[in-house]
JSON list of C-alpha atoms in Angstrom, two decimals:
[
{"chain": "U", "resi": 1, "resn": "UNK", "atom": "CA", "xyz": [99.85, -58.44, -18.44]},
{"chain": "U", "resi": 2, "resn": "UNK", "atom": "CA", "xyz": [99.90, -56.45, -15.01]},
{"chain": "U", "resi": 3, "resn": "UNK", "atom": "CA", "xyz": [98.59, -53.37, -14.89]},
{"chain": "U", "resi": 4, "resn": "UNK", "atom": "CA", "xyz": [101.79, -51.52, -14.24]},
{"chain": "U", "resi": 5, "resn": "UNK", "atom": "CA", "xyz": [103.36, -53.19, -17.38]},
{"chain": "U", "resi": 6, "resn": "UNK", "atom": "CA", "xyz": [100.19, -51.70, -19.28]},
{"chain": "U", "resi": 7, "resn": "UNK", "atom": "CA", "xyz": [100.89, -48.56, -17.99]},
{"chain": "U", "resi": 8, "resn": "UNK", "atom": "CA", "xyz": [104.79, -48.26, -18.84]},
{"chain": "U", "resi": 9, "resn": "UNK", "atom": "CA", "xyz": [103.79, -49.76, -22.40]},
{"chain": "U", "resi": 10, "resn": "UNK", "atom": "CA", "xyz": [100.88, -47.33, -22.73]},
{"chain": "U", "resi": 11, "resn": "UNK", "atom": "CA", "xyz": [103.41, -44.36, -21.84]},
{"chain": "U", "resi": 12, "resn": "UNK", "atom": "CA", "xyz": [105.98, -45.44, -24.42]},
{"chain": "U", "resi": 13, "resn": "UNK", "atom": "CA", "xyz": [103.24, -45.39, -26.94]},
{"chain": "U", "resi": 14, "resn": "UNK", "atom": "CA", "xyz": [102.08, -41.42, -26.09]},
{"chain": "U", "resi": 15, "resn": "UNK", "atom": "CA", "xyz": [105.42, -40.33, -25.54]},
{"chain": "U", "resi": 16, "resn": "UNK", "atom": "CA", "xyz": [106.41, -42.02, -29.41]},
{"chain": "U", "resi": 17, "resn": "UNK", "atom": "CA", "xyz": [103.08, -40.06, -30.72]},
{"chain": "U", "resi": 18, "resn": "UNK", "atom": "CA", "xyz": [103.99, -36.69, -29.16]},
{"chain": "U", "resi": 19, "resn": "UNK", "atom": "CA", "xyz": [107.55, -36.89, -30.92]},
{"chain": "U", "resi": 20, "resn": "UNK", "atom": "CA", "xyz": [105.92, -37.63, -33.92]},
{"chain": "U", "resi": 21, "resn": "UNK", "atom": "CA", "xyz": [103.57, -34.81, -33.39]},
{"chain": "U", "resi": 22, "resn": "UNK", "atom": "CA", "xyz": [106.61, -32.52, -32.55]},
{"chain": "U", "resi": 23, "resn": "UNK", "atom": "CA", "xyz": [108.02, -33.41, -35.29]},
{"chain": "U", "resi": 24, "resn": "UNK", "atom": "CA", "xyz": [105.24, -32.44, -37.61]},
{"chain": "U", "resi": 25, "resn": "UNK", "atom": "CA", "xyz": [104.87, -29.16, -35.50]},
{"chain": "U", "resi": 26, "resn": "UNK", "atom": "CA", "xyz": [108.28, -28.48, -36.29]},
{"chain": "U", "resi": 27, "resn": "UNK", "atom": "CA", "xyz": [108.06, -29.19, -39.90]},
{"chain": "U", "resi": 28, "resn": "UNK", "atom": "CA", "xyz": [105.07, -27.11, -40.45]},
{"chain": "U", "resi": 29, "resn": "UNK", "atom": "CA", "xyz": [106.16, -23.84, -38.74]},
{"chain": "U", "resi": 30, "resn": "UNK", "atom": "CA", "xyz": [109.90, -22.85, -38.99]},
{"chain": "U", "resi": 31, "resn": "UNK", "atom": "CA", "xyz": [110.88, -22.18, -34.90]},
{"chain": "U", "resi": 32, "resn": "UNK", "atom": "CA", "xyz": [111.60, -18.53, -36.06]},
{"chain": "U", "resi": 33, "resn": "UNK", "atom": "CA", "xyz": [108.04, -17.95, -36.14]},
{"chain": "U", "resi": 34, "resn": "UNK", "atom": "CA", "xyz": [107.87, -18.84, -32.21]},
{"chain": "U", "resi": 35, "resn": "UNK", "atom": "CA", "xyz": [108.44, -16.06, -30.13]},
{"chain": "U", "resi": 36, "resn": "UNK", "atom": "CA", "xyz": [109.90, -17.53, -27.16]},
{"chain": "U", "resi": 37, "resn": "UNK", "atom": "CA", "xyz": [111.05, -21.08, -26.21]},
{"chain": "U", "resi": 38, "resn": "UNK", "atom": "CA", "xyz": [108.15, -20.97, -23.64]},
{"chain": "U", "resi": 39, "resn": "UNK", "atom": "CA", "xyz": [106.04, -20.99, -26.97]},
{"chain": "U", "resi": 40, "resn": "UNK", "atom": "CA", "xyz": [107.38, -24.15, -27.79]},
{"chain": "U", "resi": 41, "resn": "UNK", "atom": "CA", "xyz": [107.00, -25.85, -25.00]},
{"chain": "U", "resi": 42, "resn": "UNK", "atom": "CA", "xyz": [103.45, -24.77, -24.32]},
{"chain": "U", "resi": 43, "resn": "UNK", "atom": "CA", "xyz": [102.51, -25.83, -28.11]},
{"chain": "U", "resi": 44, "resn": "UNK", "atom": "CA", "xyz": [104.88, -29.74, -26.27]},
{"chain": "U", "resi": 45, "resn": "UNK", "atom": "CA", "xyz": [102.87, -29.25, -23.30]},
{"chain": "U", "resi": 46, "resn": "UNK", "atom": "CA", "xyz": [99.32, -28.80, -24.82]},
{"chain": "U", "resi": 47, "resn": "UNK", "atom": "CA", "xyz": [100.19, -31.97, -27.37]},
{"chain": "U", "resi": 48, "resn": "UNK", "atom": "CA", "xyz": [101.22, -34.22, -24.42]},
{"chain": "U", "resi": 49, "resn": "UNK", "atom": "CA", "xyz": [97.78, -33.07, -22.72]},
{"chain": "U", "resi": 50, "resn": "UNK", "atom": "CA", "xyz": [95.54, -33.72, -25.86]},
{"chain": "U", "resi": 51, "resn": "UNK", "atom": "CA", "xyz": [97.27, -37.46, -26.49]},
{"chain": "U", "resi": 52, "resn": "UNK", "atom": "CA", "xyz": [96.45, -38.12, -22.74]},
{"chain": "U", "resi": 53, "resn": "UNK", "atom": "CA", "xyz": [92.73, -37.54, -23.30]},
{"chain": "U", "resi": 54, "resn": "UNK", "atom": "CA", "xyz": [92.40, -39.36, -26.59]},
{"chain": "U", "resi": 55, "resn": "UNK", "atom": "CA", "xyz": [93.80, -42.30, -25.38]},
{"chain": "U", "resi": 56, "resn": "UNK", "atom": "CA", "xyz": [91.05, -42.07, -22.34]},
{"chain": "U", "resi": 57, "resn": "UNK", "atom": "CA", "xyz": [94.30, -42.50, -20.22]},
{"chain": "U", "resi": 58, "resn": "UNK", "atom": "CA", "xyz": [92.88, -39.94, -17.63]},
{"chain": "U", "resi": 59, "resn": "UNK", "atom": "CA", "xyz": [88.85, -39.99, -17.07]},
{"chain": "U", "resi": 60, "resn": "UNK", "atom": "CA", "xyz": [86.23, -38.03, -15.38]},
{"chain": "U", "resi": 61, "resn": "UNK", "atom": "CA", "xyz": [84.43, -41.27, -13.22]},
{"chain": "U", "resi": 62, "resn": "UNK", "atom": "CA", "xyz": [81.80, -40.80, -10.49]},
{"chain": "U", "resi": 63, "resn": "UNK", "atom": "CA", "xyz": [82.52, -42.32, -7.27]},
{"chain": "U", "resi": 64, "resn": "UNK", "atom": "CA", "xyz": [79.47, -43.45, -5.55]},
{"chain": "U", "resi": 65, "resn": "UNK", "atom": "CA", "xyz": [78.86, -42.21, -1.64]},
{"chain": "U", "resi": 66, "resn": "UNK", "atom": "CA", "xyz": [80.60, -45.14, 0.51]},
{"chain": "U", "resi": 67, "resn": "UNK", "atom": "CA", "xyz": [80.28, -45.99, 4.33]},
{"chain": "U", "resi": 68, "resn": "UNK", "atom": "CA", "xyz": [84.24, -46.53, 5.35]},
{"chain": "U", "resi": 69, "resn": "UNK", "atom": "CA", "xyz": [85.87, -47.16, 8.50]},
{"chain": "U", "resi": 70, "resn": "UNK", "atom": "CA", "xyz": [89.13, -45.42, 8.66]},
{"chain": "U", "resi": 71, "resn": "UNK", "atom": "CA", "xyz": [92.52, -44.47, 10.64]},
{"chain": "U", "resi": 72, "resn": "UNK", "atom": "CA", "xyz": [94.69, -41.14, 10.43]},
{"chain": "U", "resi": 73, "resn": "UNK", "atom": "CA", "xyz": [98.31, -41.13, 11.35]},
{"chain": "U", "resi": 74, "resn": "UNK", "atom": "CA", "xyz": [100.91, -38.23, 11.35]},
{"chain": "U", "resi": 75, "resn": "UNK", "atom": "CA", "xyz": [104.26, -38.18, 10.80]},
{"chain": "U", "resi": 76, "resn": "UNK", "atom": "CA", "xyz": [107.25, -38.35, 8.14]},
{"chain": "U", "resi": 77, "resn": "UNK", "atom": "CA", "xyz": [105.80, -40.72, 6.62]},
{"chain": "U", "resi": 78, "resn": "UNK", "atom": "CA", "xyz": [102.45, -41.42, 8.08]},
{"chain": "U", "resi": 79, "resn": "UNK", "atom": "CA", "xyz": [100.95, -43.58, 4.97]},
{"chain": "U", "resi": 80, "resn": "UNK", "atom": "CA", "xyz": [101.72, -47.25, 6.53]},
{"chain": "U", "resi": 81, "resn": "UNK", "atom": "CA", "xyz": [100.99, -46.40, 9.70]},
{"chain": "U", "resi": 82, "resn": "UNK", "atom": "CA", "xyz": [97.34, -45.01, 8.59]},
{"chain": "U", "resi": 83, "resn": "UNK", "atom": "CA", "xyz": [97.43, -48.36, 6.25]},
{"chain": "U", "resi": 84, "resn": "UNK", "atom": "CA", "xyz": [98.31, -51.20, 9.10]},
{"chain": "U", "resi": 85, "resn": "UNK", "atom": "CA", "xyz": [95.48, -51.22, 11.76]},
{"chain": "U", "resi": 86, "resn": "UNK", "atom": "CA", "xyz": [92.34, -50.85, 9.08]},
{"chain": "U", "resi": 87, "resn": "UNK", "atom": "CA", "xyz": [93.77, -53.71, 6.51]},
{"chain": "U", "resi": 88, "resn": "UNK", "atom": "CA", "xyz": [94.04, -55.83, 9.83]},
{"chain": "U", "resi": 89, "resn": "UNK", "atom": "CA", "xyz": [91.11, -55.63, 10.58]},
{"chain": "U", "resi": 90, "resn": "UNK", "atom": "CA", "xyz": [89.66, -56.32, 7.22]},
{"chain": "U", "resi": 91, "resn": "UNK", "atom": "CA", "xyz": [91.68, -59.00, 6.74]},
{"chain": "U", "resi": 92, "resn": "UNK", "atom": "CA", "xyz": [90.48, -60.36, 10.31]},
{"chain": "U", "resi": 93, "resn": "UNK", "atom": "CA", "xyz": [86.82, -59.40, 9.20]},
{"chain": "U", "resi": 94, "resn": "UNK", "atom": "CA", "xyz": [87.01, -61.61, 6.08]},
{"chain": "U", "resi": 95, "resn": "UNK", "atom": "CA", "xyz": [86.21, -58.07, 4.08]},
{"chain": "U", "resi": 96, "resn": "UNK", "atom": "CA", "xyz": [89.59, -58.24, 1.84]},
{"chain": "U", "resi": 97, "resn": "UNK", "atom": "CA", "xyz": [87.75, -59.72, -0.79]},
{"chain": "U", "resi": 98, "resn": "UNK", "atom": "CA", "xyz": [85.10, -56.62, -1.32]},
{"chain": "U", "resi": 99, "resn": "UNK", "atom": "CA", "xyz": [86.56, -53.86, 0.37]},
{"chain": "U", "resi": 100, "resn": "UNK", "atom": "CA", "xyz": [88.14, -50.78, -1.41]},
{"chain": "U", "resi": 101, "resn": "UNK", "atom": "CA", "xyz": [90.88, -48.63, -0.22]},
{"chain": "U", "resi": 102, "resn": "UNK", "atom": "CA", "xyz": [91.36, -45.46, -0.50]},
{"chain": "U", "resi": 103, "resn": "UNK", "atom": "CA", "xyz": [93.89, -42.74, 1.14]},
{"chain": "U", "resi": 104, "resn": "UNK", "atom": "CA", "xyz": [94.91, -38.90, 1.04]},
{"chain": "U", "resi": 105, "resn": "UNK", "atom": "CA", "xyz": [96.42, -36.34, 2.85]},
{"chain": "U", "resi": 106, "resn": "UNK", "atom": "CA", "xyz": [94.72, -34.66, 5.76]},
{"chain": "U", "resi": 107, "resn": "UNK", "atom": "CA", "xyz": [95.27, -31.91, 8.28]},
{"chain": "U", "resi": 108, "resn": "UNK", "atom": "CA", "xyz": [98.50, -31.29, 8.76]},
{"chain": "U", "resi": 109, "resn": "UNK", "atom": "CA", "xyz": [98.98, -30.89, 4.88]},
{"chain": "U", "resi": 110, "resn": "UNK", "atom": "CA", "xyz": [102.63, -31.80, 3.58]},
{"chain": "U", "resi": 111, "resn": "UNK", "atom": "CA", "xyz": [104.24, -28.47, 3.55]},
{"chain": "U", "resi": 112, "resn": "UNK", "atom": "CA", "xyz": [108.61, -28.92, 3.61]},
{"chain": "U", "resi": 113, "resn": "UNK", "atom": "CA", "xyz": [110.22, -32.26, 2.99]},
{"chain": "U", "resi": 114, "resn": "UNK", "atom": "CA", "xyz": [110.72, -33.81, 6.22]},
{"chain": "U", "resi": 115, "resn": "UNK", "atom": "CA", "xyz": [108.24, -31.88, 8.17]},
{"chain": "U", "resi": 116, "resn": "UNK", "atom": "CA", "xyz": [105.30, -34.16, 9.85]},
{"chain": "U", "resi": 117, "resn": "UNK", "atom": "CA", "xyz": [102.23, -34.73, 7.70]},
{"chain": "U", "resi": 118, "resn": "UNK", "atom": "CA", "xyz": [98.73, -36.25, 8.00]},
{"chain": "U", "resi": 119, "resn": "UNK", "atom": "CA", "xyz": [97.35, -39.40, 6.58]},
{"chain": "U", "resi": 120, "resn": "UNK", "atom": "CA", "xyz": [94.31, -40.80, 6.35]},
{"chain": "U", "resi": 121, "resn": "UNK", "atom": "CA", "xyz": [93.64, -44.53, 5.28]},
{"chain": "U", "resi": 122, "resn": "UNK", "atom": "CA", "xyz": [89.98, -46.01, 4.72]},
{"chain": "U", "resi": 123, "resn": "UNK", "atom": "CA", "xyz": [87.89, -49.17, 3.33]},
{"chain": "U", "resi": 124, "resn": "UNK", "atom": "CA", "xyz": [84.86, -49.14, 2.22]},
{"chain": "U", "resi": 125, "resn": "UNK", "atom": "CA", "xyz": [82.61, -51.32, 3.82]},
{"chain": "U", "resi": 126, "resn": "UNK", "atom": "CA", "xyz": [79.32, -52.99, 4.11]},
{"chain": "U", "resi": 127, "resn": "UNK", "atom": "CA", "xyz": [75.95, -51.84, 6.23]},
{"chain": "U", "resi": 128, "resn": "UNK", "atom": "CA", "xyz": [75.74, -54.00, 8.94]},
{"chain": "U", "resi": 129, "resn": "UNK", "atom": "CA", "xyz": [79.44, -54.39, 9.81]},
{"chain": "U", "resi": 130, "resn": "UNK", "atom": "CA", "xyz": [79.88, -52.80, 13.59]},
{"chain": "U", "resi": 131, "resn": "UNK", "atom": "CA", "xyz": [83.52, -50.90, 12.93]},
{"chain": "U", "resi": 132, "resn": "UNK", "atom": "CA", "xyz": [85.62, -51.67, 16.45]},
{"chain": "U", "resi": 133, "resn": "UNK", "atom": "CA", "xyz": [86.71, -48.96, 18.62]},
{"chain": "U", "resi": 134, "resn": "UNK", "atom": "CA", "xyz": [89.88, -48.09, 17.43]},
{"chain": "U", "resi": 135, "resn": "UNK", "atom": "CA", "xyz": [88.79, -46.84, 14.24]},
{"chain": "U", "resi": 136, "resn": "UNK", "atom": "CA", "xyz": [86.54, -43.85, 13.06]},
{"chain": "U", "resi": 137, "resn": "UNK", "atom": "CA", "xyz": [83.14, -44.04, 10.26]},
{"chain": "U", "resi": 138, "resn": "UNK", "atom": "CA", "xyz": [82.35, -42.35, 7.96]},
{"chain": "U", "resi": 139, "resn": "UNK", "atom": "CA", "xyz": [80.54, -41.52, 4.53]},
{"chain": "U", "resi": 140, "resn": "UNK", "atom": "CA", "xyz": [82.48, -40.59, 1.71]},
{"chain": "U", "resi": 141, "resn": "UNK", "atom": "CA", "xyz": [80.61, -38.33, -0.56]},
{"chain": "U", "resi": 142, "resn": "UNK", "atom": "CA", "xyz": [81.49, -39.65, -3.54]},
{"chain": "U", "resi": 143, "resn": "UNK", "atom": "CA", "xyz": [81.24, -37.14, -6.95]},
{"chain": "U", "resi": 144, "resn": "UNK", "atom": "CA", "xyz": [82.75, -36.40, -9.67]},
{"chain": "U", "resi": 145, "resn": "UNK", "atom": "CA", "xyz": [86.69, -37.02, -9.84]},
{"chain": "U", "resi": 146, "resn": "UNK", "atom": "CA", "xyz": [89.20, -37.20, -12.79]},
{"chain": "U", "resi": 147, "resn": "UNK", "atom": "CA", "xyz": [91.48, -40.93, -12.28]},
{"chain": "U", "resi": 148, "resn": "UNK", "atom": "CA", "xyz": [94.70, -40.89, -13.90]},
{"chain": "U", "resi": 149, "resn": "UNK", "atom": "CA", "xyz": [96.69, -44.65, -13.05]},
{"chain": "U", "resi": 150, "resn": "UNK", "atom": "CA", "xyz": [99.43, -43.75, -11.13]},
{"chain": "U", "resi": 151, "resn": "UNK", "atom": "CA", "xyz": [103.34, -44.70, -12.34]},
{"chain": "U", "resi": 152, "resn": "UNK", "atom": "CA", "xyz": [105.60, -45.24, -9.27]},
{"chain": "U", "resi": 153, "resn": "UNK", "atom": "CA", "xyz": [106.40, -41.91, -8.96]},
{"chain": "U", "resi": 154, "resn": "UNK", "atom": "CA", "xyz": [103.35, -40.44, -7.49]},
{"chain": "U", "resi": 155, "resn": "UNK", "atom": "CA", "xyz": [104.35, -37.15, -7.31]},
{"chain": "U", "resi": 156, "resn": "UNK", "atom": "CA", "xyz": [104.64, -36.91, -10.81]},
{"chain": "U", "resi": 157, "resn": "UNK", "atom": "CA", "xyz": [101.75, -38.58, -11.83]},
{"chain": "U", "resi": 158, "resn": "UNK", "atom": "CA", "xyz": [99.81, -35.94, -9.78]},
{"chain": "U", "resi": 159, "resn": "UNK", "atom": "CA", "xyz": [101.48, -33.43, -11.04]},
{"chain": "U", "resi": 160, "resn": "UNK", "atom": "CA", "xyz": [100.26, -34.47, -14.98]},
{"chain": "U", "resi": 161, "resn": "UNK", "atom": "CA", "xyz": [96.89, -35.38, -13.84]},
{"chain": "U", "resi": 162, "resn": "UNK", "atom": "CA", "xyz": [96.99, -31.41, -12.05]},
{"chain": "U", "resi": 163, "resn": "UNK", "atom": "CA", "xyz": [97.94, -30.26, -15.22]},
{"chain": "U", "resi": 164, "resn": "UNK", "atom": "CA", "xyz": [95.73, -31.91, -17.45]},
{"chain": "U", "resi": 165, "resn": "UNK", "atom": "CA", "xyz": [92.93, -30.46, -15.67]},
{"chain": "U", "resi": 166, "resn": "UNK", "atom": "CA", "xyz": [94.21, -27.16, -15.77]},
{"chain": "U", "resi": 167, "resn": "UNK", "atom": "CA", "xyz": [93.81, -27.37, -19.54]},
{"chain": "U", "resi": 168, "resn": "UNK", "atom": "CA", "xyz": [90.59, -28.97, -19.20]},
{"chain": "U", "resi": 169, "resn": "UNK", "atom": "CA", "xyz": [87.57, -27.22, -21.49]},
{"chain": "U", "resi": 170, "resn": "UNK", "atom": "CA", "xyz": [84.39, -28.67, -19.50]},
{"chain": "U", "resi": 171, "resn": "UNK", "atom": "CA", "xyz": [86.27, -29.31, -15.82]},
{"chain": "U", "resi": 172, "resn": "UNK", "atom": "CA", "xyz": [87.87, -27.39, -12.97]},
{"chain": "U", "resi": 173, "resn": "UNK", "atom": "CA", "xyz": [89.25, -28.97, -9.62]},
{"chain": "U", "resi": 174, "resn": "UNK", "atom": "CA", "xyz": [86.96, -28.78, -6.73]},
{"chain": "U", "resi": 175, "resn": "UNK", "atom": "CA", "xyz": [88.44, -27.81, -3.73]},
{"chain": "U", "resi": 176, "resn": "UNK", "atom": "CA", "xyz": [85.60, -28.57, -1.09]},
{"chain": "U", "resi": 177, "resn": "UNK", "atom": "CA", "xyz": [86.61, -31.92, -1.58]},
{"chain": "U", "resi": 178, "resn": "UNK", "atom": "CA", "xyz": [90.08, -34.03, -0.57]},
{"chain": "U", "resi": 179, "resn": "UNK", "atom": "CA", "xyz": [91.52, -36.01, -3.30]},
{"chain": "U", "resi": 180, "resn": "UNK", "atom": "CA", "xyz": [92.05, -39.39, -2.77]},
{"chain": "U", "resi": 181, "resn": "UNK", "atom": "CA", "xyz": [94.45, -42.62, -3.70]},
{"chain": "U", "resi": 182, "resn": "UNK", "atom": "CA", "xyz": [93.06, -45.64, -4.14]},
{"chain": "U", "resi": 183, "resn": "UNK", "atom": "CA", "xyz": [95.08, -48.75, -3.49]},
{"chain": "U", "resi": 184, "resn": "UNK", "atom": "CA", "xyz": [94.68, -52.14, -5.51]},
{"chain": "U", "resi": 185, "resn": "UNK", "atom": "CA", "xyz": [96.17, -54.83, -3.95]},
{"chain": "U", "resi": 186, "resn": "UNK", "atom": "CA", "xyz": [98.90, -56.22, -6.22]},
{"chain": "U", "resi": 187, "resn": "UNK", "atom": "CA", "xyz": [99.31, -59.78, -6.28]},
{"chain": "U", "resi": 188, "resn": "UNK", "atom": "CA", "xyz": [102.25, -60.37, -7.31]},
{"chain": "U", "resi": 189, "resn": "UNK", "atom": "CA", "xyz": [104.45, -57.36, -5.84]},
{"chain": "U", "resi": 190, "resn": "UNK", "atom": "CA", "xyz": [108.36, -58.97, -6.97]},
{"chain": "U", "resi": 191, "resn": "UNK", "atom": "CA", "xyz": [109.57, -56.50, -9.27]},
{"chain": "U", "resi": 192, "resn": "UNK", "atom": "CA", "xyz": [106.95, -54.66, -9.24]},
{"chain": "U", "resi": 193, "resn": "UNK", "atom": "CA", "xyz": [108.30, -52.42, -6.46]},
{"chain": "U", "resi": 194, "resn": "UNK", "atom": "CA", "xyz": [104.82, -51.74, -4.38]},
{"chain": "U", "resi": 195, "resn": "UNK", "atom": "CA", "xyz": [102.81, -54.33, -3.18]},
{"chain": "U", "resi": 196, "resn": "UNK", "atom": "CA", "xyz": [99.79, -51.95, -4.66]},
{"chain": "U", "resi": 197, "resn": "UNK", "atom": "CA", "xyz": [99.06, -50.15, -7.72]},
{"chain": "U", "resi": 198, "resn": "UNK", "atom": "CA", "xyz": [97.92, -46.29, -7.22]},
{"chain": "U", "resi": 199, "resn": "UNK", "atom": "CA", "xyz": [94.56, -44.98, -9.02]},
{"chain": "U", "resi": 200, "resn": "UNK", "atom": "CA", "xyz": [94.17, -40.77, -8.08]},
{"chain": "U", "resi": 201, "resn": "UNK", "atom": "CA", "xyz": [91.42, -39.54, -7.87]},
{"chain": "U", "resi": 202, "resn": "UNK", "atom": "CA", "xyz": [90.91, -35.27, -8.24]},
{"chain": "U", "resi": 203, "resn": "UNK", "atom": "CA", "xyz": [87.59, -34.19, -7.48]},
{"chain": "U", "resi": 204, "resn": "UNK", "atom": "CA", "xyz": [86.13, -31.98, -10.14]},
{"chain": "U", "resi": 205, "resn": "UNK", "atom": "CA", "xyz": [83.39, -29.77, -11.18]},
{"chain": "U", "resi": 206, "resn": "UNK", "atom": "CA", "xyz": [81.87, -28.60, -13.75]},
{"chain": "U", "resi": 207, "resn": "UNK", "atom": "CA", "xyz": [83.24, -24.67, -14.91]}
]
């Protein structure tokens, strides 16, 4: 079973729990005891959150510091363009097999739809690999982060891991760090509609 087949299963499964647990909501307070619909939905909302942490579908992880060589592109849509030139040369490197990928906006930040944006694309790779000219080293800090496996539409998914966290008891987002994407190469991209699967990564704190 692929992972993004896990994933649709696994959110047909909470979204069947927090009906149920609607459900009961519903049946043990009578609505006229709500003061607002925005009661109800925060009561949804907070449900939806709590079934996302039992069922370890979101997780605080540490990432360890990694050396990565890495590209930045702007533009529309900059994230291919970042991609292309350092999976070339891992692929020409014979690093595909051990290398991870990650990505995230940079400066300029996406601000209006259609406005130019900044990408950045890297690999981690090993000591003792020279990086070539054309791309830029670095070392990744690594930390805390919450990872919540993204569906295809990214957006959203960021927008219930950003929520999630807002909720959190124990963790707050940290800002002095970007958040990232990782890509995992998908193997068998027909019908799958990406040739990768999307883990985010939110770095976090402790409040």
């Amino acid at each position: 079973m692929t992972p993004a087949i896990l994933l649709q299963r696994t959110e047909i499964l909470l979204f069947e729990q927090q009906l149920d647990r609607v459900l009961k909501l519903f049946q043990k307070k009578n609505t006229d005891c709500f003061s607002s619909l925005d009661e109800i939905l925060t009561e949804m909302e907070d449900l939806l959150m709590s079934n996302l942490e039992e069922n370890n579908i979101i997780k605080i992880v540490t990432l360890p510091p990694m050396r990565v060589a890495y590209n930045i592109a702007v533009g529309a849509a900059p994230e291919d363009e970042a991609m292309a030139p350092v999976l070339d040369w891992i692929k020409s490197s014979n690093l595909l097999g051990t290398a991870r990928f990650f990505g995230g906006n940079v400066v300029p930040l996406p601000s209006h739809l259609g406005t130019p944006y900044g990408y950045g694309m890297c690999a981690a790779i090993p000591d003792g690999v020279d990086v070539p000219s054309h791309l830029k080293e670095m070392v990744m800090p690594g930390g805390l982060y919450a990872m919540f496996e993204s569906s295809d539409d990214i957006g959203d998914s960021w927008k219930t891991l950003m929520r999630y966290l807002s909720k959190h008891s124990k963790y707050k987002s940290d800002r002095s760090r970007l958040c990232l994407e990782e890509h995992i190469r998908n193997d068998n991209p027909d019908g799958s509609g990406s040739k990768y699967y999307l883990n985010l990564f939110e770095p976090v704190k402790v409040k």
